XYZ file of N, CA and C in Angstrom:
327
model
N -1.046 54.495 5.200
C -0.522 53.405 5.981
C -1.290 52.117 5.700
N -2.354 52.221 5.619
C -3.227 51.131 5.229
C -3.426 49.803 4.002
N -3.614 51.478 2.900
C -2.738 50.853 1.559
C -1.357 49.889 1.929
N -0.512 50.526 2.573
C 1.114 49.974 2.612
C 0.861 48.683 3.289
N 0.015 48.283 4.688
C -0.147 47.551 4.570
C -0.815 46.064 3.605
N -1.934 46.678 3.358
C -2.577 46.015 2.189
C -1.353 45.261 1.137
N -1.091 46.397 0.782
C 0.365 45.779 -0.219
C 1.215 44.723 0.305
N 1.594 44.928 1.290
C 2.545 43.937 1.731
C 1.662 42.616 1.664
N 0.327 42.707 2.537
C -0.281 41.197 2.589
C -0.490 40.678 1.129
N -0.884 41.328 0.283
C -1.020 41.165 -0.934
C -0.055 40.559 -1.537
N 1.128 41.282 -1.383
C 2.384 40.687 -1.860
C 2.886 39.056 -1.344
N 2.310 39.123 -0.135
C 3.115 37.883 0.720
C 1.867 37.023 -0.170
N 0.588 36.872 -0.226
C -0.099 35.710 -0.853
C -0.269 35.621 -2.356
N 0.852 36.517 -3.146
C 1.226 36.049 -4.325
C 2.310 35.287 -4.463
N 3.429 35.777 -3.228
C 4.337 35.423 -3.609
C 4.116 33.556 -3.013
N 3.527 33.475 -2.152
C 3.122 32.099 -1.442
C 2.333 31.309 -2.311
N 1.430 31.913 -3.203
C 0.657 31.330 -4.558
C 1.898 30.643 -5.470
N 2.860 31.575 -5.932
C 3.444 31.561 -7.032
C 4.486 30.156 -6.198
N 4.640 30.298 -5.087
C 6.071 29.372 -4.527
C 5.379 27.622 -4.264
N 4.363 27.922 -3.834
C 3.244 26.511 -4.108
C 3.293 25.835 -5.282
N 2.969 27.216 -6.439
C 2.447 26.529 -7.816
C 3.812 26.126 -8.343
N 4.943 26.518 -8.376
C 6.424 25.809 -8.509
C 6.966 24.472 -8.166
N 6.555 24.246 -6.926
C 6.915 23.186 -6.282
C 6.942 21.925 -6.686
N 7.562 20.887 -6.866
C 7.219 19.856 -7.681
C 6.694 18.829 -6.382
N 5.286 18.566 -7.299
C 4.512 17.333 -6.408
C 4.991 16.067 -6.494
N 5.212 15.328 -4.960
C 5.590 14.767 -4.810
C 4.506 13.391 -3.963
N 4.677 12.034 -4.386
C 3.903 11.047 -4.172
C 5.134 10.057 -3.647
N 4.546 9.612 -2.936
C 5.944 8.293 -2.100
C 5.074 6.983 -3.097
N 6.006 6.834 -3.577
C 6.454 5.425 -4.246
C 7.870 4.910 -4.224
N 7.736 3.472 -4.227
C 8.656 2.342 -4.050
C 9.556 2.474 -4.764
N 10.882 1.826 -4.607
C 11.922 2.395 -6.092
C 11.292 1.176 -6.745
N 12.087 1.746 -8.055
C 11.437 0.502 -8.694
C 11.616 -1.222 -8.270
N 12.427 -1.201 -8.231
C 13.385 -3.083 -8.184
C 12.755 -3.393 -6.608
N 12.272 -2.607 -5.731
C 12.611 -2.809 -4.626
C 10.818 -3.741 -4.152
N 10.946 -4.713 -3.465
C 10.061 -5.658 -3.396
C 9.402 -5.779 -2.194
N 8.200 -6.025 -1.772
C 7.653 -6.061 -0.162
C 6.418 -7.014 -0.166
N 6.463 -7.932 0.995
C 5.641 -8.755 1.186
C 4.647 -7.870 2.608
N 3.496 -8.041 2.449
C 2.926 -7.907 3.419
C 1.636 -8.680 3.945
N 1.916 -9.122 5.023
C 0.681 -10.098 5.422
C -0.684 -9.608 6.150
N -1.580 -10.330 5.507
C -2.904 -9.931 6.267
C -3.842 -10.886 7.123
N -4.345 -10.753 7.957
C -5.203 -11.372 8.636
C -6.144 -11.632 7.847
N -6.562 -13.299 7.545
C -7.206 -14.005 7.095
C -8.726 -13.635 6.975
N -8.867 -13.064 8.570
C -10.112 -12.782 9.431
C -10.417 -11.119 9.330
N -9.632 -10.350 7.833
C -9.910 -9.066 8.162
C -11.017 -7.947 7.399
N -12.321 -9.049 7.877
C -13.510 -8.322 8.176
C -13.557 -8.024 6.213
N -12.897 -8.370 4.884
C -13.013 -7.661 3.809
C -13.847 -8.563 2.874
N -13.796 -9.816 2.854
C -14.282 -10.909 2.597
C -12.610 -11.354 1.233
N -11.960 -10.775 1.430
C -10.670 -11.170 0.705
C -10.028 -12.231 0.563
N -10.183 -13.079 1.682
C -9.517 -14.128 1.572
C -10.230 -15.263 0.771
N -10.804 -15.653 0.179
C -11.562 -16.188 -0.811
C -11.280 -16.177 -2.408
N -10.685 -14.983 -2.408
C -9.882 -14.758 -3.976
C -8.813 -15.108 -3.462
N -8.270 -14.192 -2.831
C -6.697 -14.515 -2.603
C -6.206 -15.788 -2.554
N -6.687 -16.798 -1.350
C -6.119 -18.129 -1.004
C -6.645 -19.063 -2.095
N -7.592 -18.667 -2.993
C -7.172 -19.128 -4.290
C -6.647 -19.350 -5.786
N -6.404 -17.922 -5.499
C -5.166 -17.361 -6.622
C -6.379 -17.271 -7.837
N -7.196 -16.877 -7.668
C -8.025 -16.733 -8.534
C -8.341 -15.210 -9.264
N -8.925 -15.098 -9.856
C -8.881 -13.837 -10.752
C -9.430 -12.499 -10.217
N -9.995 -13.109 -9.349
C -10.460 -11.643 -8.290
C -9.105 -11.758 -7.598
N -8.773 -12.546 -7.064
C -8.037 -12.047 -6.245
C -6.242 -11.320 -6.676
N -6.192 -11.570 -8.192
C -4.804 -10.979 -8.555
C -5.789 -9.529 -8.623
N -6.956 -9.158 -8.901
C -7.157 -7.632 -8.621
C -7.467 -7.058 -7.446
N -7.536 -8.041 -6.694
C -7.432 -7.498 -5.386
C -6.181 -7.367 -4.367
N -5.291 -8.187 -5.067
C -3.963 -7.710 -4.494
C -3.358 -6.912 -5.345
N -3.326 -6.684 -6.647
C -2.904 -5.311 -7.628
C -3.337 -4.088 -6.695
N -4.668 -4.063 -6.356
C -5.293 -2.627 -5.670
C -4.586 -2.673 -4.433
N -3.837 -3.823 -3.489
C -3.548 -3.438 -2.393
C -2.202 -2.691 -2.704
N -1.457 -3.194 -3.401
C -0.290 -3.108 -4.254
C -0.145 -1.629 -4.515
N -1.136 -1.081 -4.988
C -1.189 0.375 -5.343
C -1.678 0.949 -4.540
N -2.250 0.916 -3.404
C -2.492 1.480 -2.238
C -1.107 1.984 -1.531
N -0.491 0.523 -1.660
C 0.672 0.886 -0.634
C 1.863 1.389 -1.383
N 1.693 2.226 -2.578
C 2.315 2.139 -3.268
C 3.656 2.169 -4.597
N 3.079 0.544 -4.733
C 3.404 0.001 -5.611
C 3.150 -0.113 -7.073
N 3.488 -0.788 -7.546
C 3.202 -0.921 -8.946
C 2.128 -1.869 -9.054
N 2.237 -3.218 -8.951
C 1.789 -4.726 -9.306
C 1.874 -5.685 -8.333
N 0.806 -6.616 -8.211
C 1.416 -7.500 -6.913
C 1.883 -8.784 -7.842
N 3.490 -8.977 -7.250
C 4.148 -10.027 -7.435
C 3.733 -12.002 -7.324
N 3.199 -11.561 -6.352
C 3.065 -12.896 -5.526
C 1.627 -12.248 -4.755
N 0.651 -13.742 -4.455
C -0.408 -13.706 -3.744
C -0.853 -15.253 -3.421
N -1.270 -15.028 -2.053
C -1.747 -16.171 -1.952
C -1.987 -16.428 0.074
N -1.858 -17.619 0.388
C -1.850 -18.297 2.033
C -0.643 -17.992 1.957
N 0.164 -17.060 3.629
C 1.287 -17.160 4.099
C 1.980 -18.355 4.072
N 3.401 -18.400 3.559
C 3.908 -20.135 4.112
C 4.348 -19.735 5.824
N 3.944 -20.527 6.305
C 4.237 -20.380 7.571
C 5.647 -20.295 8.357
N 6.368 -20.501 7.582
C 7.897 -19.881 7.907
C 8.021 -18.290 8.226
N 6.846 -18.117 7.044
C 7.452 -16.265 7.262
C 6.651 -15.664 8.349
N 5.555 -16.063 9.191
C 4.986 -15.253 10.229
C 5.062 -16.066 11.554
N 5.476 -17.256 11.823
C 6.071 -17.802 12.947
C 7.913 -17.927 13.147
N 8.234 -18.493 12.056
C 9.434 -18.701 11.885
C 9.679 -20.446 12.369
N 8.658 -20.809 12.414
C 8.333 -22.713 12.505
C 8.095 -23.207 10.598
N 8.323 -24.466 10.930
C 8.289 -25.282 9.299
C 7.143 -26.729 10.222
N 6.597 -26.398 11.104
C 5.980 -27.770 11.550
C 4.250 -27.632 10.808
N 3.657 -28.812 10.561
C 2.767 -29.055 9.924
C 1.253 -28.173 10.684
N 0.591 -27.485 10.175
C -0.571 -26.582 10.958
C -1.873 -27.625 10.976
N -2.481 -27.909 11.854
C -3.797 -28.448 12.302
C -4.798 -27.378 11.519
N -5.852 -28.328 10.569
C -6.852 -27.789 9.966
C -7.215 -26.325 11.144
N -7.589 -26.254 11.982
C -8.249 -24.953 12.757
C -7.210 -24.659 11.949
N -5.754 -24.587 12.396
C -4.217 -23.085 12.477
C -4.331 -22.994 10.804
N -4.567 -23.710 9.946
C -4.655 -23.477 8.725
C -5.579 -22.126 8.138
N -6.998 -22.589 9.025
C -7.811 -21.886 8.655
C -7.596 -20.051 9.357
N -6.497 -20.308 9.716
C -6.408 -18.667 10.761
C -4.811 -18.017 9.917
N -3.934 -18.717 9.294
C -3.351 -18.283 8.115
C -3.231 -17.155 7.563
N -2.449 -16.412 7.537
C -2.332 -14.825 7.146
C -2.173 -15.058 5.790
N -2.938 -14.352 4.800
C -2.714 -14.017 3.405
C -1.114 -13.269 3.345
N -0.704 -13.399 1.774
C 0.413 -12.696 1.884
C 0.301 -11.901 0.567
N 0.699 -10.921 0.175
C 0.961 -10.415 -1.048
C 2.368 -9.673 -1.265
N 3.172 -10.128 -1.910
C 4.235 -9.472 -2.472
C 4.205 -8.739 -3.857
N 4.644 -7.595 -3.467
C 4.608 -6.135 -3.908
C 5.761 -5.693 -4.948
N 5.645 -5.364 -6.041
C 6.819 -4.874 -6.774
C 6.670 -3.946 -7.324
N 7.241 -3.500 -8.547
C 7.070 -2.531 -9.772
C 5.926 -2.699 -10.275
């Protein structure tokens, strides 16, 4: 009886080995064409905003890595939010509201 059991458990964690190792692995990525902006707090503790809001060469690798974090392929676009897209106002920002400005990076293939 023992054996018979044995066998069976035996059987069930080959057959659970073998149905694992089949399986095709799967990673969530973006379709390709499909595009995403996402904004960050200016103020978020990474020291990021310094490349970014100047489009400078650290900062296209530092939005590539966010890019592939979330991911993506490549970041499209980087830089200071225009302020249309996180208020939904077009009025002129006072040096402080400037300086509090959400980074933006858009995301593609």
């Amino acid at each position: 009886m023992r054996r018979a059991v044995a066998f069976v458990g035996l059987l069930g964690i080959a057959v659970a080995g073998i149905s694992l190792s089949i399986m095709p692995m799967s990673r969530p990525a973006a379709a390709p064409s499909e595009q995403r902006t996402f904004l960050i707090p200016a103020s978020d503790g990474y020291g990021v905003a310094d490349c970014i809001s100047t489009r400078s060469e650290c900062g296209k690798i530092v939005a590539n890595a966010w890019c592939e974090s979330q991911g993506f392929g490549k970041a499209v676009t980087f830089g200071i939010a225009d302020r249309a897209d996180f208020t939904g106002t077009v009025t002129k920002p006072t040096p402080a509201a400037a300086a509090e400005q959400p980074l933006s990076i858009t995301c593609g293939e």
